[in-house]
CSV table of C-alpha atoms in Angstrom, one decimal:
chain,number,residue,atom,x,y,z
A,12,MET,CA,-133.5,33.1,150.3
A,13,TYR,CA,-133.9,32.8,154.1
A,14,ASN,CA,-137.1,34.8,154.1
A,15,GLN,CA,-138.5,32.9,151.3
A,16,PHE,CA,-137.8,29.4,152.7
A,17,SER,CA,-137.3,29.7,156.4
A,18,LYS,CA,-141.1,29.3,157.4
A,19,ALA,CA,-141.5,26.1,155.5
A,20,MET,CA,-138.2,24.7,156.7
A,21,PHE,CA,-139.0,25.7,160.2
A,22,SER,CA,-142.2,23.7,160.0
A,23,ILE,CA,-140.3,20.6,159.2
A,24,CYS,CA,-137.8,21.2,162.0
A,25,ILE,CA,-140.5,21.7,164.6
A,26,ARG,CA,-142.2,18.5,163.5
A,27,MET,CA,-139.0,16.5,163.6
A,28,THR,CA,-137.4,18.0,166.8
A,29,GLY,CA,-140.5,18.7,168.9
A,30,THR,CA,-139.4,21.9,170.5
A,31,ARG,CA,-139.1,25.5,169.2
A,32,ASN,CA,-135.5,26.0,170.5
A,33,ASP,CA,-134.3,22.8,168.9
A,34,ALA,CA,-136.1,23.5,165.7
A,35,GLU,CA,-134.4,27.0,165.5
A,36,ASP,CA,-131.0,25.5,166.2
A,37,VAL,CA,-131.5,22.8,163.4
A,38,LEU,CA,-132.9,25.5,161.1
A,39,HIS,CA,-130.0,27.8,161.6
A,40,GLU,CA,-127.5,25.0,161.1
A,41,SER,CA,-129.2,23.9,158.0
A,42,PHE,CA,-129.0,27.3,156.4
A,43,ILE,CA,-125.4,27.7,157.3
A,44,ILE,CA,-124.6,24.3,155.6
A,45,ALA,CA,-126.8,25.3,152.6
A,46,PHE,CA,-124.9,28.6,152.1
A,47,GLN,CA,-121.5,26.8,152.5
A,48,LYS,CA,-122.6,24.3,149.8
A,49,LEU,CA,-124.5,26.7,147.6
A,50,HIS,CA,-121.8,26.3,144.9
A,51,GLN,CA,-122.8,22.6,144.6
A,52,LEU,CA,-126.3,23.4,143.5
A,53,LYS,CA,-126.6,22.9,139.8
A,54,GLU,CA,-129.9,24.4,139.1
A,55,GLU,CA,-131.3,27.4,141.1
A,56,GLN,CA,-134.9,26.4,140.6
A,57,GLN,CA,-134.2,23.2,142.7
A,58,PHE,CA,-133.1,25.2,145.8
A,59,GLY,CA,-136.3,24.5,147.7
A,60,GLY,CA,-136.0,20.7,147.4
A,61,TRP,CA,-132.2,20.8,147.9
A,62,LEU,CA,-132.7,22.8,151.1
A,63,ARG,CA,-135.4,20.6,152.3
A,64,ARG,CA,-133.1,17.6,152.0
A,65,ILE,CA,-130.4,19.4,154.0
A,66,VAL,CA,-133.0,20.4,156.7
A,67,ILE,CA,-134.3,16.7,157.0
A,68,THR,CA,-130.7,15.4,157.1
A,69,GLU,CA,-129.9,17.9,159.9
A,70,CYS,CA,-133.0,16.9,161.8
A,71,ILE,CA,-131.9,13.3,161.6
A,72,ARG,CA,-128.4,14.2,162.7
A,73,PHE,CA,-130.0,16.0,165.7
A,74,ALA,CA,-132.1,13.1,166.5
A,75,LYS,CA,-129.1,10.7,166.5
A,76,LYS,CA,-127.4,13.0,169.0
A,77,HIS,CA,-130.3,13.6,171.3
A,78,PHE,CA,-132.9,10.7,171.1
A,79,TYR,CA,-132.5,7.3,172.5
A,80,TRP,CA,-133.9,4.6,170.1
A,81,ASN,CA,-135.6,1.8,171.9
A,82,ASP,CA,-135.5,-1.5,170.0
A,83,TRP,CA,-139.2,-2.4,170.4
A,84,ASP,CA,-139.9,-6.1,170.5
A,85,GLU,CA,-141.3,-7.7,167.4
A,86,LYS,CA,-144.5,-8.3,169.2
A,87,TYR,CA,-145.6,-4.6,168.5
A,88,GLU,CA,-145.9,-5.6,164.9
A,89,ASP,CA,-148.3,-8.4,165.7
A,90,GLU,CA,-150.2,-6.3,168.3
A,91,LEU,CA,-150.6,-3.2,166.2
A,92,SER,CA,-152.2,-3.8,162.9
A,93,ASP,CA,-151.3,-1.5,160.0
A,94,SER,CA,-154.8,-1.4,158.5
A,95,GLY,CA,-156.5,2.0,158.1
A,96,ALA,CA,-153.2,3.7,157.3
A,97,ASP,CA,-155.0,7.0,156.3
A,98,TRP,CA,-157.2,7.3,159.4
A,99,TYR,CA,-155.3,10.6,160.4
A,100,THR,CA,-156.5,12.4,157.3
A,101,GLN,CA,-159.9,12.7,159.0
A,102,ILE,CA,-158.6,14.4,162.2
A,103,PRO,CA,-158.7,18.2,162.5
A,104,PHE,CA,-155.2,19.6,161.6
A,105,ASP,CA,-154.6,21.4,164.9
A,106,LEU,CA,-155.5,18.4,167.0
A,107,MET,CA,-153.3,16.2,164.9
A,108,GLN,CA,-150.3,18.6,165.3
A,109,GLN,CA,-150.7,18.9,169.0
A,110,GLU,CA,-150.8,15.2,169.4
A,111,ILE,CA,-147.9,14.5,167.2
A,112,ARG,CA,-145.8,17.0,169.1
A,113,SER,CA,-146.6,15.1,172.3
A,114,LEU,CA,-145.4,11.7,171.1
A,115,PRO,CA,-142.2,10.3,172.5
A,116,ASP,CA,-139.2,11.5,170.5
A,117,GLY,CA,-138.4,8.4,168.6
A,118,CYS,CA,-142.1,7.7,167.7
A,119,ARG,CA,-142.6,11.3,166.7
A,120,GLN,CA,-139.5,11.4,164.5
A,121,ILE,CA,-140.4,8.2,162.7
A,122,PHE,CA,-144.1,9.1,162.3
A,123,ASN,CA,-143.1,12.4,160.7
A,124,LEU,CA,-140.5,10.9,158.4
A,125,TYR,CA,-142.9,8.1,157.3
A,126,VAL,CA,-146.2,10.1,157.0
A,127,LEU,CA,-145.2,13.7,156.4
A,128,GLU,CA,-141.9,13.3,154.6
A,129,ASP,CA,-142.9,10.0,152.7
A,130,PHE,CA,-139.8,8.1,153.7
A,131,GLY,CA,-140.0,4.2,153.6
A,132,HIS,CA,-139.1,2.2,156.7
A,133,ARG,CA,-135.8,1.0,155.0
A,134,GLN,CA,-134.8,4.6,154.2
A,135,ILE,CA,-135.6,5.7,157.8
A,136,ALA,CA,-133.7,2.8,159.2
A,137,GLU,CA,-130.6,3.7,157.2
A,138,GLN,CA,-130.9,7.4,158.0
A,139,LEU,CA,-131.4,6.8,161.7
A,140,GLY,CA,-129.0,3.8,162.1
A,141,ILE,CA,-131.8,1.6,163.5
A,142,SER,CA,-133.3,-1.6,162.2
A,143,GLU,CA,-136.1,-1.6,159.7
A,144,SER,CA,-138.2,-3.6,162.4
A,145,THR,CA,-137.6,-0.8,164.9
A,146,SER,CA,-138.8,1.8,162.4
A,147,LYS,CA,-142.0,-0.1,161.8
A,148,SER,CA,-142.8,-0.8,165.4
A,149,GLN,CA,-142.0,2.8,166.4
A,150,TYR,CA,-144.4,4.0,163.6
A,151,LEU,CA,-147.1,1.6,164.6
A,152,ARG,CA,-146.6,2.6,168.3
A,153,ALA,CA,-147.0,6.2,167.2
A,154,ARG,CA,-150.2,5.5,165.4
A,155,GLN,CA,-151.6,3.6,168.3
A,156,LEU,CA,-150.8,6.4,170.8
A,157,LEU,CA,-152.3,9.0,168.4
A,158,LYS,CA,-155.5,7.0,167.9
A,159,GLU,CA,-155.9,6.5,171.7
A,160,ARG,CA,-155.2,10.1,172.6
A,161,ILE,CA,-157.2,11.6,169.8
A,162,THR,CA,-160.1,9.3,170.4
A,163,ARG,CA,-160.0,10.1,174.1
A,164,LYS,CA,-160.0,13.9,173.4
A,165,LEU,CA,-162.8,13.7,170.9
A,166,VAL,CA,-165.0,11.6,173.1
A,167,SER,CA,-164.4,14.0,176.0
A,168,ASP,CA,-165.2,16.9,173.8
A,169,GLY,CA,-168.4,15.2,172.7
A,170,SER,CA,-167.2,15.2,169.0
A,171,ILE,CA,-167.9,11.4,168.7
């Protein structure tokens, strides 16, 4: 099972934690928990989804221990528009991954949960123990930072 699922689960861990060492630690802990709770799994075909949920939960637990969540002012919601929500689908994958990894921890965590894991802001807030407003403003801040950094890179490369 480890060989079959570890690569995909590691991908989630690296996106959520930001570093290889932290991702490996979270992945290892997630598999330990999965094997300890394997008897609770009702249908074997659902193992991948069940394991994914454990991995995300462990990434969130890691974030709560290691990241400091700034309560951004409500002004970010006014300053940063939520229009063009899918702008990032036009960016080369490697560049996008590189820039996501460079985001501040809280912004990266929320961006990944919202965009890549399809969590809603209410669900993110509950999971991370932050306000829904903080989730929204950190997501908007992440988007703004990504747009600025990626645009700067593409302009300097002559791509746009």
